[in-house]
Amino acid sequence: MSIDALLVNPVFLSQNEAERELMSPYIPLGLLYLGAFLRERDFQVEIFDGTFARGNQDFIAALETHQPKTVGITAVKPNGDKVLELAAIAKQHNAFVVVGGPDPTYSPDFYLQNPAVDLVVHHEGELTLAEVLDSRQGGDQPAYALGEMPGIAFRDQFGELVVNPRRDYLLNLDQLPTPARDMVDIDKYLQVWREHNGYASLSISVSRGCPYGCKWCADAVHGQDFRIRSVESVVAEVKSLKDIYNIDRLRVVDDVDGLDAQWIADWAAVAEQEDAVLPFEALYEVERQDIPMLDIRDSL
Ligand code: B12
Ligand code: SF4
């Protein structure tokens, strides 16, 4: 059976000594958001997670099993070459190859210089990837046929790089489905965390965007428009992570947290009411002197 899309996490513990030394593998949350969003729109979608795979042979087996029309690979800078290696394998299996995530957002040219990559999706990915899959249904057209669709980059008929403007950010994050954690082997992640760190942690995203605009990071994937989920939706997700996976800690993977002290206070209050309290770690803007989050966290 040929599925619509295979989403790929190119981080292989088996091939990455630095990650093996840490042994704190994080689920590919961006892909799990994309997976949930596509599934909700009735696309047939699977995830190939390199984390516990033996090597490229497992990726090839996934391509042969699923015969995906589109392969979508997520990329950060240190994985760039690995992403291109997997893209070439996917291309040999006749897939339309899309690359997305932080590094293709910064450097679409690095990926599109390689003929194995058909398309870059830059910035927030849910709406753009769904629209790409929709537009390509029933056809084998080249990437440039997608024309002026926002949020993409491709090579035109003459091989020149075209980067379309980004798509507007999603304003109401509560409209997004919960990340499809069932699409990866969560039990294995938790087992590794417990064995190597003595506790089990899973990641969660509470907000998107960061208003600070530090020079080296000014064009972050989720932009400068800070958007935050409702306290209720976050508490419901944490409660389900606690109940289903029995985790000990949370890693909040937002660009920046603690901007809105009232939101943090409300989160703490509702979490206590709903028995959804867990220790967490998060990123905070380094020059801010007020740290309301730490007081509240300590009081839990
Ligand atoms: C949390 C975090 C971590 C955590 C957890 C990472 C993880 N694997 O979950 C830890 C601490 C482990 C970490 C490690 C590293 N990180 Co980090 N991290 C982040 C942070 C703050 C949030 C990432 C996140 O989960 N966001 C939430 C999810 C929902 O968003 P997302 O992943 O971006 O996915 C969306 C879009 O990007 C897009 N998308 C993503 N993939 C794909 C794929 C396709 C096909 C499509 C269509 C779309 C798409 O759609 C998604 C939904 O909208 C970002 C900052 C940022 N703004 O991106 C830095 C960031 C990604 N990290 C960065 C770096 C450099 C690293 C390290 C290399 C650091 C180091 N030197 O070791 C390592 C690499 C780890 C690895 N092996 O991959 C850089 C990457 C820069 C670059 N040019 O690539 C960033 C952007 C920080 C920065 N501003 O410099 N990181
Ligand atoms: S505070 Fe962090 S996420 Fe925000 S712009 Fe600066 S480095 Fe980027």
Coordinates of C-alpha atoms and ligand atoms in Angstrom, one line a residue, residues 210 212-214 216-217 255 285, ligand 2:
C210 CA 9.9 34.7 20.8
Y212 CA 13.4 39.1 21.7
G213 CA 14.9 38.9 18.3
C214 CA 18.6 38.1 19.3
W216 CA 21.9 35.2 15.8
C217 CA 18.4 33.7 16.1
D255 CA 11.7 29.2 22.1
E285 CA 15.6 34.8 28.3
Ligands
SF4_2 S1 15.6 34.7 23.5 FE1 16.3 32.7 22.7 S2 14.7 32.1 21.2 FE2 14.4 34.3 21.7 S3 15.5 35.4 20.0 FE3 16.9 35.2 21.8 S4 18.0 33.2 21.4 FE4 16.2 33.3 20.0

